[in-house]
JSON list of C-alpha atoms in Angstrom, two decimals:
[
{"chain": "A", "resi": 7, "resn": "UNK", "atom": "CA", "xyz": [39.32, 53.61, 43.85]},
{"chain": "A", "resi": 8, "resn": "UNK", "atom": "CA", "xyz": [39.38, 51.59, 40.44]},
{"chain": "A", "resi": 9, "resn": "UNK", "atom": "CA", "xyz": [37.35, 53.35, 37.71]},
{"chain": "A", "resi": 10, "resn": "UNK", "atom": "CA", "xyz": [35.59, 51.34, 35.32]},
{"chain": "A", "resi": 11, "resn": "UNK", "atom": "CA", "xyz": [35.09, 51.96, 31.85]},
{"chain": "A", "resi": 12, "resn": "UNK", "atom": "CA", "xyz": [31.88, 52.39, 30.26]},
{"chain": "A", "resi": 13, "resn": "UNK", "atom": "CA", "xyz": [32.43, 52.78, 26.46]},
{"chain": "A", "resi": 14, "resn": "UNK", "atom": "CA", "xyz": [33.69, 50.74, 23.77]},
{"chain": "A", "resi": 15, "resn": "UNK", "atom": "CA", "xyz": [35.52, 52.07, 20.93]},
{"chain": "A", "resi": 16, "resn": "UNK", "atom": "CA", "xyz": [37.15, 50.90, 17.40]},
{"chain": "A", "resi": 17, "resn": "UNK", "atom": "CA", "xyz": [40.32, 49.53, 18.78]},
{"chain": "A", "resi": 18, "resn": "UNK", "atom": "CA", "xyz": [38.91, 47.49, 21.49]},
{"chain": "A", "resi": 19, "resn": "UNK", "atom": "CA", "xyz": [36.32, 45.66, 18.95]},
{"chain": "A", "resi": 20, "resn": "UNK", "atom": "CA", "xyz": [39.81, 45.57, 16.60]},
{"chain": "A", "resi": 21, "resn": "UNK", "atom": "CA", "xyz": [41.38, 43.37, 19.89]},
{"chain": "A", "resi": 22, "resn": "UNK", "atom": "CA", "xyz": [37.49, 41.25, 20.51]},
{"chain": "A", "resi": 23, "resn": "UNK", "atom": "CA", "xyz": [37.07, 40.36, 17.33]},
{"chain": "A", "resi": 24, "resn": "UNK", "atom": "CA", "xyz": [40.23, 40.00, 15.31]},
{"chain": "A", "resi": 25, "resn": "UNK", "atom": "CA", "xyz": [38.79, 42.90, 12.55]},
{"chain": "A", "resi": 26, "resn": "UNK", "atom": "CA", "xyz": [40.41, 45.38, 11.32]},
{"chain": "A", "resi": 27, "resn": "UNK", "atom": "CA", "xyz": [40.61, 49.08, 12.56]},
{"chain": "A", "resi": 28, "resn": "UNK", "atom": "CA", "xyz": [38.43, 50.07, 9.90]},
{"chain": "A", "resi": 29, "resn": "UNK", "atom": "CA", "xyz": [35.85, 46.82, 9.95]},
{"chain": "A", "resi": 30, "resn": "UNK", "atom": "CA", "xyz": [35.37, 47.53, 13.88]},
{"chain": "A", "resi": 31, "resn": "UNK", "atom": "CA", "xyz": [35.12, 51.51, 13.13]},
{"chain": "A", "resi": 32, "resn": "UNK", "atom": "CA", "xyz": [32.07, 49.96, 10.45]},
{"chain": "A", "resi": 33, "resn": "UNK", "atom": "CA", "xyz": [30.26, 47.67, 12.83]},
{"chain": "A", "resi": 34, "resn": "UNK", "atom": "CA", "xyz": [30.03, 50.41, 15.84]},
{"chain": "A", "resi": 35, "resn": "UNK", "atom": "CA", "xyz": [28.50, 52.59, 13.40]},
{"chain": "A", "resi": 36, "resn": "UNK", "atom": "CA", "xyz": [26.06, 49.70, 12.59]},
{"chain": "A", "resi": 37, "resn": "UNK", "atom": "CA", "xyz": [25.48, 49.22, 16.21]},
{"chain": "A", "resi": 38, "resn": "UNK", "atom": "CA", "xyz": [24.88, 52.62, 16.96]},
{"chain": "A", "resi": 39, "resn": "UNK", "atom": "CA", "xyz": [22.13, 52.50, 13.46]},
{"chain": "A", "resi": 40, "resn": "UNK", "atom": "CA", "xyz": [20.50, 49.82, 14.85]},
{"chain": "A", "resi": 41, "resn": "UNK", "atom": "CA", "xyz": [19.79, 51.85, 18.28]},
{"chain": "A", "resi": 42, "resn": "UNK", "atom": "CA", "xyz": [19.04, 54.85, 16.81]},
{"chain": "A", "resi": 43, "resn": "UNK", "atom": "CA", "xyz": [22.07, 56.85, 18.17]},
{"chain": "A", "resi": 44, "resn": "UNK", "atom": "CA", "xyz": [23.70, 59.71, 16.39]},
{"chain": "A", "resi": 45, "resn": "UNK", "atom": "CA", "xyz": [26.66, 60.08, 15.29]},
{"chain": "A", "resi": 46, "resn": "UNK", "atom": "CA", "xyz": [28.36, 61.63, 18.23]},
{"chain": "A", "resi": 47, "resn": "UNK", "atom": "CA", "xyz": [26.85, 59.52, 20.89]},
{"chain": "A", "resi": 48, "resn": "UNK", "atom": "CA", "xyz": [28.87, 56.98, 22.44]},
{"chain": "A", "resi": 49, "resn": "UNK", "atom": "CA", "xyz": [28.52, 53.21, 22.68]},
{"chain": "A", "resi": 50, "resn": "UNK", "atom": "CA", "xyz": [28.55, 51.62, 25.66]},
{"chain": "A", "resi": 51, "resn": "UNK", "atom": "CA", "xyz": [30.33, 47.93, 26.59]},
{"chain": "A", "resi": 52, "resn": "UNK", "atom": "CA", "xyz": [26.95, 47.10, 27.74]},
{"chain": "A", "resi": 53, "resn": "UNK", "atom": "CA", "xyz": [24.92, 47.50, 24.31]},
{"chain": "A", "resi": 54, "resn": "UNK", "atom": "CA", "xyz": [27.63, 46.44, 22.29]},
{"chain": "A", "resi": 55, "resn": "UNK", "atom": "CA", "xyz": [27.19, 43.21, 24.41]},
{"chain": "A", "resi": 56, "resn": "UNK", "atom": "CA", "xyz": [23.67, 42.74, 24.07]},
{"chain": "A", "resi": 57, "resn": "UNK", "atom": "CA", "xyz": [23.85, 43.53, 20.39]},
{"chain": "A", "resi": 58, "resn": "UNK", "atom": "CA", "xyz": [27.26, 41.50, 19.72]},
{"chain": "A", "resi": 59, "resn": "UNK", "atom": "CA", "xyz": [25.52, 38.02, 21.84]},
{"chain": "A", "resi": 60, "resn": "UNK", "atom": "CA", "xyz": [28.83, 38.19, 23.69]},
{"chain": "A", "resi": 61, "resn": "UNK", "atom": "CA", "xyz": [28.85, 37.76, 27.87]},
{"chain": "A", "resi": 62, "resn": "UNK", "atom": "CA", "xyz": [30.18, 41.28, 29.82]},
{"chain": "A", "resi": 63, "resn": "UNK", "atom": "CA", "xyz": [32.35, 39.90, 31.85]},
{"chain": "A", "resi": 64, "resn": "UNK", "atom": "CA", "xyz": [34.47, 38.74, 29.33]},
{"chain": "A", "resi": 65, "resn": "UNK", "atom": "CA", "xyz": [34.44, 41.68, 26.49]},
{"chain": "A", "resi": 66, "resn": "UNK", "atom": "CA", "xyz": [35.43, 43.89, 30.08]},
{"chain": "A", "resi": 67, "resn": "UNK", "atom": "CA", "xyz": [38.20, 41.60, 31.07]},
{"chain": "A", "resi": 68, "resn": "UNK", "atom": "CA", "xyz": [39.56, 41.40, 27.39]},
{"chain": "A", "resi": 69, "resn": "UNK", "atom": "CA", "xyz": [39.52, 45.32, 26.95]},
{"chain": "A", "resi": 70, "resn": "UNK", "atom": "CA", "xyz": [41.25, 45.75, 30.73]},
{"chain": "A", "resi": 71, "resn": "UNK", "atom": "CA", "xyz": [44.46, 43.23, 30.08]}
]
């Protein structure tokens, strides 16, 4: 049974977007702002998605490789 991940973190916006550790570490935290998370609450692939304009399938497949 494959297990699919559900959150995104720093380094895998670092390999989406071309940013730097510290510019993807930045934009999480203004994702999670925007949705009125706290600090320790987790972002999921799906919100950052929705929030980023960017289809699923393809942020999943580019984090997977």
């Amino acid at each position: 049974m494959k297990t699919t991940r559900v959150c995104i973190y720093p380094k895998d916006v670092q390999r989406i977007t071309g940013k730097t550790y510290t510019q993807a570490r930045l934009y999480l935290k203004k994702i999670k702002k925007s949705l009125n998370k706290e600090e320790h609450q987790l972002l999921s692939i799906e919100e950052f998605c929705r929030y980023a304009g960017l289809p699923y399938d393809e942020v999943l497949r580019s984090i997977t490789d």
